[in-house]
Amino acid sequence: MKGTADLLAEARRAAGLSQEELARRAGTSRPTLSAYEHGRKSPTLDTAARLLAEAGFELGLRPRIDFVEQITTRGRTVAVPTRLPRQPVDRAFAVVALPLHLNWSEPGRRFNLHDRVQRARVYEIVLREGGPEDVLAYVDGALLIDLWPELVLPRDVRAAWAGVVENAVEAAA
C-alpha cells in the first residue's frame, strides 16, 4: 500500500510538474513539498488534498477489500474477496499478458479485455488460479457480474465466488 509520500510524488510526476511548480500552485515551498514526498514531514489531510488537486487529482476513499481463502473439495484454495474490486476504465479494458503462474499453458499470450470473450477467459483463469493480487489486478466487479452467468468455472470455484457476486448484485439493485 502506498503512503502519502509516494502518492504525492506519483501525482506530481503524472502531472508533469516539478516540485517547484507544484509548490507554487499549492501555496507552499519546494523544501516543504520535498519533505512531504520523502516522508520527512507529514501533511495534514487538507494539505495533501490541496497538493493533489493542484496536480489534477482528487483524494478519495476506496473500500478495503479483504480476502477469504476457501478450500475446495479437491483441497485447493480459492481466494475470494469480501467485496468485488473495481478497476479504472483504462485497466478494466486494457490489453494484458497474464503472469506465468496464471497462464502457464499459453505463456506470453496477450488478452484484450475490451473483447468480451477474451475478458471472460481472463476472469475464468484468474478466479480459478489467482490469488488476491491477481484478482485486484485483473478483475472488475461490474464486468464480472455481467459475465457471471457465462463463465465456465469448476463447480467449487463458482460456489466459492457465488456469495460475493450475489451480494454485489443485490447491493446494486
Short mmCIF file of C-alpha atoms in Angstrom, two decimals:
data_model
loop_
_atom_site.label_atom_id
_atom_site.label_comp_id
_atom_site.label_asym_id
_atom_site.label_seq_id
_atom_site.Cartn_x
_atom_site.Cartn_y
_atom_site.Cartn_z
CA MET A 1 0.00 0.00 0.00
CA LYS A 2 1.33 3.43 -0.92
CA GLY A 3 1.90 6.05 1.71
CA THR A 4 1.21 9.76 1.45
CA ALA A 5 4.77 10.49 0.33
CA ASP A 6 4.53 8.04 -2.57
CA LEU A 7 1.11 9.33 -3.62
CA LEU A 8 2.20 12.95 -3.67
CA ALA A 9 5.33 12.22 -5.67
CA GLU A 10 3.44 9.97 -8.10
CA ALA A 11 0.70 12.57 -8.64
CA ARG A 12 3.23 15.31 -9.26
CA ARG A 13 5.19 13.22 -11.75
CA ALA A 14 1.99 12.08 -13.52
CA ALA A 15 1.01 15.75 -13.90
CA GLY A 16 4.44 16.52 -15.37
CA LEU A 17 5.16 19.11 -12.70
CA SER A 18 8.41 19.96 -10.95
CA GLN A 19 8.40 20.25 -7.18
CA GLU A 20 8.89 23.98 -7.62
CA GLU A 21 5.82 24.34 -9.87
CA LEU A 22 3.52 22.21 -7.72
CA ALA A 23 4.65 24.00 -4.56
CA ARG A 24 3.97 27.39 -6.19
CA ARG A 25 0.50 26.33 -7.35
CA ALA A 26 -0.39 24.89 -3.94
CA GLY A 27 0.93 27.85 -1.97
CA THR A 28 3.74 26.05 -0.17
CA SER A 29 7.52 25.94 -0.50
CA ARG A 30 9.56 23.49 -2.55
CA PRO A 31 11.53 22.32 0.54
CA THR A 32 8.26 21.58 2.34
CA LEU A 33 6.90 19.64 -0.64
CA SER A 34 10.19 17.74 -0.86
CA ALA A 35 9.90 16.86 2.82
CA TYR A 36 6.36 15.54 2.22
CA GLU A 37 7.46 13.50 -0.79
CA HIS A 38 10.39 11.97 1.09
CA GLY A 39 8.37 11.20 4.22
CA ARG A 40 10.35 13.57 6.45
CA LYS A 41 7.20 15.54 7.15
CA SER A 42 3.51 14.54 7.08
CA PRO A 43 1.00 16.92 5.51
CA THR A 44 -2.42 17.40 7.04
CA LEU A 45 -5.28 15.81 5.14
CA ASP A 46 -6.30 19.27 3.86
CA THR A 47 -2.77 19.98 2.65
CA ALA A 48 -2.47 16.59 0.92
CA ALA A 49 -5.84 17.16 -0.79
CA ARG A 50 -4.74 20.64 -1.93
CA LEU A 51 -1.45 19.32 -3.34
CA LEU A 52 -3.22 16.50 -5.15
CA ALA A 53 -5.86 18.91 -6.52
CA GLU A 54 -3.17 21.20 -7.93
CA ALA A 55 -1.65 18.14 -9.64
CA GLY A 56 -5.06 17.30 -11.15
CA PHE A 57 -6.13 14.54 -8.76
CA GLU A 58 -8.73 14.06 -6.07
CA LEU A 59 -8.25 12.49 -2.68
CA GLY A 60 -10.87 9.80 -2.21
CA LEU A 61 -11.93 6.78 -0.27
CA ARG A 62 -11.89 3.28 -1.61
CA PRO A 63 -13.44 0.35 0.22
CA ARG A 64 -10.90 -2.05 1.66
CA ILE A 65 -11.06 -5.49 0.17
CA ASP A 66 -10.07 -8.43 2.31
CA PHE A 67 -9.78 -12.00 1.06
CA VAL A 68 -11.05 -15.24 2.49
CA GLU A 69 -9.45 -18.48 1.40
CA GLN A 70 -11.97 -21.19 0.74
CA ILE A 71 -10.97 -24.82 0.39
CA THR A 72 -12.49 -26.79 -2.49
CA THR A 73 -13.49 -30.42 -2.26
CA ARG A 74 -10.22 -31.27 -4.04
CA GLY A 75 -8.18 -29.45 -1.40
CA ARG A 76 -7.27 -26.39 -3.47
CA THR A 77 -7.67 -22.92 -2.03
CA VAL A 78 -9.68 -20.22 -3.78
CA ALA A 79 -9.02 -16.59 -2.79
CA VAL A 80 -12.40 -14.83 -2.62
CA PRO A 81 -12.71 -11.11 -1.88
CA THR A 82 -15.12 -9.80 0.74
CA ARG A 83 -16.36 -7.33 -1.89
CA LEU A 84 -15.83 -7.08 -5.62
CA PRO A 85 -12.97 -4.85 -6.75
CA ARG A 86 -13.41 -2.04 -9.26
CA GLN A 87 -10.82 -1.11 -11.85
CA PRO A 88 -10.20 2.23 -13.51
CA VAL A 89 -11.64 2.10 -17.03
CA ASP A 90 -8.21 2.02 -18.70
CA ARG A 91 -7.22 -1.06 -16.66
CA ALA A 92 -10.61 -2.77 -16.97
CA PHE A 93 -10.30 -2.69 -20.76
CA ALA A 94 -6.51 -2.97 -21.15
CA VAL A 95 -4.50 -5.46 -23.16
CA VAL A 96 -2.80 -7.77 -20.66
CA ALA A 97 -0.38 -10.67 -20.63
CA LEU A 98 -1.08 -12.80 -17.59
CA PRO A 99 1.89 -13.89 -15.49
CA LEU A 100 3.17 -17.42 -15.89
CA HIS A 101 1.63 -18.67 -12.63
CA LEU A 102 -1.81 -17.89 -14.11
CA ASN A 103 -1.38 -18.66 -17.78
CA TRP A 104 1.19 -21.45 -17.90
CA SER A 105 -0.46 -23.11 -20.90
CA GLU A 106 -0.02 -20.08 -23.20
CA PRO A 107 2.90 -18.03 -21.85
CA GLY A 108 3.07 -14.52 -23.26
CA ARG A 109 -0.41 -14.58 -24.77
CA ARG A 110 -1.98 -11.14 -24.75
CA PHE A 111 -5.65 -10.72 -23.90
CA ASN A 112 -7.67 -7.68 -24.95
CA LEU A 113 -10.04 -7.05 -22.03
CA HIS A 114 -12.15 -4.85 -24.30
CA ASP A 115 -13.18 -8.05 -26.11
CA ARG A 116 -15.90 -9.78 -24.07
CA VAL A 117 -14.76 -13.32 -24.97
CA GLN A 118 -11.13 -12.61 -24.07
CA ARG A 119 -12.17 -10.84 -20.86
CA ALA A 120 -14.27 -13.88 -19.89
CA ARG A 121 -11.25 -16.13 -20.46
CA VAL A 122 -9.05 -13.94 -18.26
CA TYR A 123 -11.68 -13.89 -15.50
CA GLU A 124 -12.03 -17.68 -15.67
CA ILE A 125 -8.27 -18.09 -15.33
CA VAL A 126 -7.92 -15.56 -12.51
CA LEU A 127 -10.88 -16.85 -10.50
CA ARG A 128 -9.65 -20.41 -10.86
CA GLU A 129 -5.87 -19.94 -10.49
CA GLY A 130 -5.27 -16.50 -8.99
CA GLY A 131 -4.51 -15.12 -5.59
CA PRO A 132 -5.61 -11.81 -4.06
CA GLU A 133 -3.08 -9.73 -6.03
CA ASP A 134 -4.28 -11.26 -9.29
CA VAL A 135 -7.94 -10.61 -8.53
CA LEU A 136 -7.16 -6.99 -7.67
CA ALA A 137 -5.04 -6.56 -10.79
CA TYR A 138 -7.35 -8.09 -13.41
CA VAL A 139 -10.97 -8.38 -12.24
CA ASP A 140 -13.53 -5.58 -12.34
CA GLY A 141 -16.58 -6.38 -10.22
CA ALA A 142 -19.19 -4.81 -12.51
CA LEU A 143 -17.78 -6.62 -15.54
CA LEU A 144 -17.61 -9.86 -13.55
CA ILE A 145 -21.30 -9.56 -12.65
CA ASP A 146 -22.11 -9.05 -16.33
CA LEU A 147 -20.10 -12.14 -17.34
CA TRP A 148 -21.00 -14.31 -14.34
CA PRO A 149 -23.73 -16.46 -15.97
CA GLU A 150 -21.46 -17.22 -18.94
CA LEU A 151 -18.21 -18.04 -17.16
CA VAL A 152 -17.05 -21.63 -17.36
CA LEU A 153 -15.78 -22.39 -13.87
CA PRO A 154 -15.34 -25.54 -11.81
CA ARG A 155 -18.35 -26.05 -9.54
CA ASP A 156 -16.28 -25.44 -6.37
CA VAL A 157 -14.85 -22.16 -7.70
CA ARG A 158 -18.30 -20.93 -8.77
CA ALA A 159 -19.72 -21.86 -5.35
CA ALA A 160 -16.87 -20.06 -3.55
CA TRP A 161 -17.47 -16.85 -5.55
CA ALA A 162 -21.28 -17.00 -5.72
CA GLY A 163 -21.91 -15.25 -2.40
CA VAL A 164 -19.83 -12.16 -3.13
CA VAL A 165 -21.25 -11.88 -6.67
CA GLU A 166 -24.84 -12.25 -5.46
CA ASN A 167 -24.29 -9.71 -2.65
CA ALA A 168 -22.93 -7.20 -5.18
CA VAL A 169 -25.94 -7.73 -7.46
CA GLU A 170 -28.35 -7.22 -4.54
CA ALA A 171 -26.49 -4.10 -3.37
CA ALA A 172 -26.67 -2.61 -6.85
CA ALA A 173 -30.43 -3.25 -7.16
#
